[in-house]
Amino acid sequence: MIVGAPSDGDAPPYGEAQHWIRVLPSGAPSLRIMLNRELSSGYWDYPLDRFDATDDLRFVRYFDWSDIERRDHRYVMVLVAGSASHPEIVGKLGLIESHHVTYEAIPPEDDPVSPQRFKISFRVTHPAWVAEQIIETLQLVPSRAWTVDERRSTPADTPLDGRWDRTYCCFPMSAGDDDLEPGIEAALDILEAHGDFIRELTSSGGTAEFFVGLFVEVSGACVLPPDMLRRMTALNISLSLDVYGGPH
């Protein structure tokens, strides 16, 4: 495949997410993917290691482990723009063997990532509480959860080395276009009914946060009013905002 730019010349430069190119598995229902642990960590060992055609992956660039030896573009680097089954991975980068994928050009008018889109998850951790206690109390359905000292595994239950050092739960809350404020407000309306529990969790060594993936084509903005920030503070909920898009 030759990766070029749209004829209108508005595409970001090579090496940044090309939201108009979707990456799909070729010839298999699912493929192995190596996701980065953190956005800039350089470690590609996130526990989830499979993707399929229901995941929305966008082309970033071709990748080789060495910049010195001959480059064969064995891997394609992608941005996870959407995942209905694992919203917690939205915004991560992944590596896939390039000969196992195909590419699809997306007209701007058909692109759900453009011009601005967000996903909100509520994530909690604790050094001692069990995940089932958190899930039962909040009455939410997690996309991913485990309890401290359980053996590590992928979402497909493939065993990994070691044990989890903290309990973790990730609850998808909402997703939408353009305006982030209503999504945060709806999540707060749900969580405020469990305010005492969340405050006890955070005061005993746990953490609570809204993880927001905000996707923009070229530029974007969101405003959270003071009253909304006060509501979050009252629940001891942090805000983690990751913004992805073209050049600014």
CSV table of C-alpha atoms in Angstrom, one decimal:
chain,number,residue,atom,x,y,z
A,1,MET,CA,0.0,0.0,0.0
A,2,ILE,CA,1.1,3.6,-0.7
A,3,VAL,CA,0.1,5.9,2.0
A,4,GLY,CA,-0.6,9.4,0.7
A,5,ALA,CA,-2.6,12.4,1.7
A,6,PRO,CA,-6.1,13.4,0.7
A,7,SER,CA,-6.3,15.7,-2.2
A,8,ASP,CA,-7.5,18.6,-0.1
A,9,GLY,CA,-4.1,18.7,1.6
A,10,ASP,CA,-5.6,18.9,5.1
A,11,ALA,CA,-4.1,15.6,6.4
A,12,PRO,CA,-1.7,15.7,9.3
A,13,PRO,CA,2.0,14.9,8.5
A,14,TYR,CA,3.2,11.3,8.4
A,15,GLY,CA,3.9,10.1,11.9
A,16,GLU,CA,0.7,11.6,13.4
A,17,ALA,CA,-2.7,9.8,13.4
A,18,GLN,CA,-4.2,9.7,9.9
A,19,HIS,CA,-7.9,9.6,10.9
A,20,TRP,CA,-8.9,9.1,7.3
A,21,ILE,CA,-7.2,5.7,7.1
A,22,ARG,CA,-8.8,2.9,9.0
A,23,VAL,CA,-6.8,-0.3,9.7
A,24,LEU,CA,-8.7,-3.6,9.6
A,25,PRO,CA,-7.7,-7.3,10.0
A,26,SER,CA,-7.2,-9.1,6.7
A,27,GLY,CA,-8.3,-12.8,6.3
A,28,ALA,CA,-8.8,-13.5,10.1
A,29,PRO,CA,-11.6,-12.5,12.5
A,30,SER,CA,-9.1,-11.2,15.0
A,31,LEU,CA,-5.4,-10.4,15.2
A,32,ARG,CA,-2.7,-9.9,17.8
A,33,ILE,CA,-1.9,-6.3,18.7
A,34,MET,CA,0.8,-5.0,21.0
A,35,LEU,CA,-0.6,-1.9,22.9
A,36,ASN,CA,1.5,0.6,24.8
A,37,ARG,CA,1.5,0.4,28.5
A,38,GLU,CA,1.2,4.2,28.8
A,39,LEU,CA,1.0,6.7,26.0
A,40,SER,CA,4.7,7.6,26.0
A,41,SER,CA,6.3,4.7,27.9
A,42,GLY,CA,7.9,2.8,25.0
A,43,TYR,CA,6.6,-0.5,26.6
A,44,TRP,CA,4.2,-2.5,24.4
A,45,ASP,CA,2.9,-4.9,27.0
A,46,TYR,CA,-0.6,-3.8,27.9
A,47,PRO,CA,-2.6,-6.9,28.9
A,48,LEU,CA,-5.2,-6.7,26.0
A,49,ASP,CA,-3.5,-8.4,23.0
A,50,ARG,CA,-6.2,-9.0,20.4
A,51,PHE,CA,-8.4,-6.8,18.1
A,52,ASP,CA,-11.1,-7.4,15.5
A,53,ALA,CA,-13.1,-5.5,12.9
A,54,THR,CA,-15.3,-4.0,15.6
A,55,ASP,CA,-12.4,-2.0,17.0
A,56,ASP,CA,-11.7,1.4,15.3
A,57,LEU,CA,-8.0,1.6,14.5
A,58,ARG,CA,-6.4,4.5,12.6
A,59,PHE,CA,-3.1,4.5,10.7
A,60,VAL,CA,-0.2,6.4,12.3
A,61,ARG,CA,3.0,5.2,10.5
A,62,TYR,CA,5.0,2.1,9.8
A,63,PHE,CA,7.3,0.9,12.5
A,64,ASP,CA,10.6,-1.0,12.9
A,65,TRP,CA,12.4,-1.8,16.2
A,66,SER,CA,15.7,-0.5,14.9
A,67,ASP,CA,16.4,2.8,13.2
A,68,ILE,CA,19.9,1.6,12.2
A,69,GLU,CA,19.4,-1.7,10.5
A,70,ARG,CA,17.4,-2.3,7.3
A,71,ARG,CA,13.8,-1.2,7.7
A,72,ASP,CA,11.2,-3.6,6.4
A,73,HIS,CA,8.1,-1.9,7.8
A,74,ARG,CA,7.1,-5.2,9.5
A,75,TYR,CA,4.7,-3.4,11.8
A,76,VAL,CA,2.1,-0.7,11.4
A,77,MET,CA,1.5,1.7,14.3
A,78,VAL,CA,-2.2,2.5,14.9
A,79,LEU,CA,-4.2,4.8,17.2
A,80,VAL,CA,-7.2,3.1,18.9
A,81,ALA,CA,-10.0,5.6,18.0
A,82,GLY,CA,-12.8,3.4,19.3
A,83,SER,CA,-13.5,0.1,21.0
A,84,ALA,CA,-17.0,-0.9,22.1
A,85,SER,CA,-15.8,-3.9,24.1
A,86,HIS,CA,-12.8,-2.2,25.7
A,87,PRO,CA,-13.3,1.6,25.9
A,88,GLU,CA,-10.4,1.9,28.4
A,89,ILE,CA,-7.9,1.4,25.5
A,90,VAL,CA,-9.2,4.3,23.4
A,91,GLY,CA,-6.3,6.7,22.8
A,92,LYS,CA,-3.6,4.0,23.1
A,93,LEU,CA,-1.1,3.2,20.3
A,94,GLY,CA,-0.7,-0.3,19.0
A,95,LEU,CA,1.6,-2.3,16.8
A,96,ILE,CA,0.3,-4.9,14.4
A,97,GLU,CA,2.2,-7.0,11.8
A,98,SER,CA,1.6,-5.1,8.6
A,99,HIS,CA,1.1,-8.1,6.4
A,100,HIS,CA,-1.9,-9.1,8.4
A,101,VAL,CA,-3.9,-5.9,7.8
A,102,THR,CA,-5.8,-4.0,5.1
A,103,TYR,CA,-6.6,-0.3,4.9
A,104,GLU,CA,-9.8,1.6,4.2
A,105,ALA,CA,-10.0,5.2,3.2
A,106,ILE,CA,-12.8,7.1,5.1
A,107,PRO,CA,-14.5,10.1,3.5
A,108,PRO,CA,-14.5,13.0,6.0
A,109,GLU,CA,-18.4,13.1,6.0
A,110,ASP,CA,-18.4,9.4,7.1
A,111,ASP,CA,-15.8,9.7,9.8
A,112,PRO,CA,-17.2,9.3,13.4
A,113,VAL,CA,-14.0,10.6,14.9
A,114,SER,CA,-14.3,13.9,13.1
A,115,PRO,CA,-14.4,16.8,14.1
A,116,GLN,CA,-14.5,16.1,17.8
A,117,ARG,CA,-15.5,13.0,19.8
A,118,PHE,CA,-15.2,11.9,23.4
A,119,LYS,CA,-15.4,8.8,25.6
A,120,ILE,CA,-15.7,8.9,29.4
A,121,SER,CA,-14.8,6.1,31.7
A,122,PHE,CA,-14.9,6.0,35.5
A,123,ARG,CA,-11.8,4.2,36.8
A,124,VAL,CA,-11.1,3.3,40.4
A,125,THR,CA,-8.2,1.5,42.1
A,126,HIS,CA,-7.6,0.3,45.7
A,127,PRO,CA,-4.8,-1.4,47.5
A,128,ALA,CA,-7.0,-3.9,49.4
A,129,TRP,CA,-10.7,-3.9,48.5
A,130,VAL,CA,-12.0,-6.6,46.2
A,131,ALA,CA,-13.4,-5.7,42.8
A,132,GLU,CA,-16.7,-7.4,43.4
A,133,GLN,CA,-17.4,-5.1,46.4
A,134,ILE,CA,-16.8,-2.0,44.2
A,135,ILE,CA,-18.9,-3.3,41.3
A,136,GLU,CA,-21.8,-4.4,43.6
A,137,THR,CA,-21.9,-1.1,45.4
A,138,LEU,CA,-21.7,1.1,42.4
A,139,GLN,CA,-24.1,-1.1,40.4
A,140,LEU,CA,-22.2,-0.5,37.2
A,141,VAL,CA,-21.0,-2.9,34.6
A,142,PRO,CA,-17.1,-2.8,34.2
A,143,SER,CA,-15.3,-3.3,30.9
A,144,ARG,CA,-12.3,-4.6,32.9
A,145,ALA,CA,-11.8,-5.4,36.6
A,146,TRP,CA,-9.5,-7.4,38.8
A,147,THR,CA,-8.6,-7.7,42.5
A,148,VAL,CA,-5.3,-7.2,44.1
A,149,ASP,CA,-3.0,-10.3,44.3
A,150,GLU,CA,-5.0,-12.1,41.6
A,151,ARG,CA,-2.8,-13.6,38.8
A,152,ARG,CA,-2.4,-11.2,35.9
A,153,SER,CA,-4.2,-12.1,32.7
A,154,THR,CA,-5.3,-10.6,29.4
A,155,PRO,CA,-9.0,-9.8,28.9
A,156,ALA,CA,-9.2,-13.1,27.0
A,157,ASP,CA,-7.9,-14.8,30.2
A,158,THR,CA,-4.5,-15.6,28.7
A,159,PRO,CA,-2.2,-15.9,31.8
A,160,LEU,CA,0.5,-13.3,32.3
A,161,ASP,CA,3.5,-13.3,34.7
A,162,GLY,CA,3.0,-11.9,38.2
A,163,ARG,CA,0.0,-10.7,40.2
A,164,TRP,CA,-1.9,-7.4,40.2
A,165,ASP,CA,-0.6,-5.0,42.8
A,166,ARG,CA,-3.9,-3.1,43.1
A,167,THR,CA,-7.6,-3.7,42.6
A,168,TYR,CA,-8.8,-2.0,39.4
A,169,CYS,CA,-12.2,-1.4,37.9
A,170,CYS,CA,-13.0,0.5,34.7
A,171,PHE,CA,-16.6,1.5,34.0
A,172,PRO,CA,-17.6,3.0,30.6
A,173,MET,CA,-19.9,5.9,31.3
A,174,SER,CA,-20.7,7.7,28.0
A,175,ALA,CA,-19.5,8.7,24.6
A,176,GLY,CA,-20.6,11.3,22.1
A,177,ASP,CA,-19.8,14.1,19.8
A,178,ASP,CA,-18.9,17.7,20.3
A,179,ASP,CA,-19.8,18.6,23.9
A,180,LEU,CA,-18.1,16.9,26.8
A,181,GLU,CA,-20.0,18.7,29.6
A,182,PRO,CA,-23.3,16.7,29.4
A,183,GLY,CA,-21.4,13.5,29.5
A,184,ILE,CA,-19.6,14.4,32.7
A,185,GLU,CA,-22.8,15.7,34.2
A,186,ALA,CA,-24.7,12.5,33.5
A,187,ALA,CA,-21.8,10.5,35.1
A,188,LEU,CA,-21.9,12.7,38.2
A,189,ASP,CA,-25.6,12.2,38.5
A,190,ILE,CA,-25.1,8.5,38.7
A,191,LEU,CA,-22.1,8.5,41.0
A,192,GLU,CA,-23.3,11.1,43.5
A,193,ALA,CA,-25.8,8.5,44.8
A,194,HIS,CA,-22.7,6.6,46.0
A,195,GLY,CA,-20.8,9.6,47.3
A,196,ASP,CA,-20.1,8.2,50.8
A,197,PHE,CA,-18.7,5.0,49.3
A,198,ILE,CA,-16.4,6.8,46.8
A,199,ARG,CA,-15.1,9.2,49.5
A,200,GLU,CA,-14.4,6.2,51.8
A,201,LEU,CA,-12.6,4.5,48.9
A,202,THR,CA,-10.3,7.5,48.2
A,203,SER,CA,-9.7,8.2,51.9
A,204,SER,CA,-8.5,4.7,52.5
A,205,GLY,CA,-5.8,4.6,49.8
A,206,GLY,CA,-7.9,4.3,46.7
A,207,THR,CA,-8.2,6.5,43.6
A,208,ALA,CA,-11.1,7.6,41.5
A,209,GLU,CA,-11.0,9.4,38.2
A,210,PHE,CA,-12.8,10.3,35.1
A,211,PHE,CA,-10.7,9.1,32.1
A,212,VAL,CA,-11.7,11.2,29.1
A,213,GLY,CA,-10.4,10.5,25.6
A,214,LEU,CA,-11.1,13.5,23.4
A,215,PHE,CA,-10.5,13.2,19.7
A,216,VAL,CA,-10.2,16.2,17.4
A,217,GLU,CA,-9.4,16.5,13.7
A,218,VAL,CA,-7.4,19.7,13.9
A,219,SER,CA,-8.3,21.6,17.1
A,220,GLY,CA,-11.0,21.4,19.7
A,221,ALA,CA,-12.0,22.7,23.1
A,222,CYS,CA,-14.1,21.8,26.1
A,223,VAL,CA,-15.2,23.8,29.1
A,224,LEU,CA,-16.1,22.4,32.5
A,225,PRO,CA,-18.0,25.0,34.6
A,226,PRO,CA,-17.0,25.7,38.3
A,227,ASP,CA,-20.1,23.9,39.6
A,228,MET,CA,-19.2,20.7,37.8
A,229,LEU,CA,-15.6,20.9,39.1
A,230,ARG,CA,-17.0,21.4,42.6
A,231,ARG,CA,-19.1,18.3,42.3
A,232,MET,CA,-16.1,16.3,41.2
A,233,THR,CA,-14.0,17.6,44.1
A,234,ALA,CA,-16.8,16.7,46.6
A,235,LEU,CA,-16.5,13.1,45.4
A,236,ASN,CA,-12.6,13.2,45.3
A,237,ILE,CA,-12.8,12.4,41.6
A,238,SER,CA,-9.8,13.4,39.5
A,239,LEU,CA,-9.9,14.2,35.8
A,240,SER,CA,-7.6,12.6,33.3
A,241,LEU,CA,-8.0,14.2,29.9
A,242,ASP,CA,-6.1,12.8,26.9
A,243,VAL,CA,-6.5,14.7,23.7
A,244,TYR,CA,-5.6,13.2,20.3
A,245,GLY,CA,-5.7,14.7,16.9
A,246,GLY,CA,-3.8,16.4,14.1
A,247,PRO,CA,-1.3,19.2,14.3
A,248,HIS,CA,-2.3,22.4,16.2
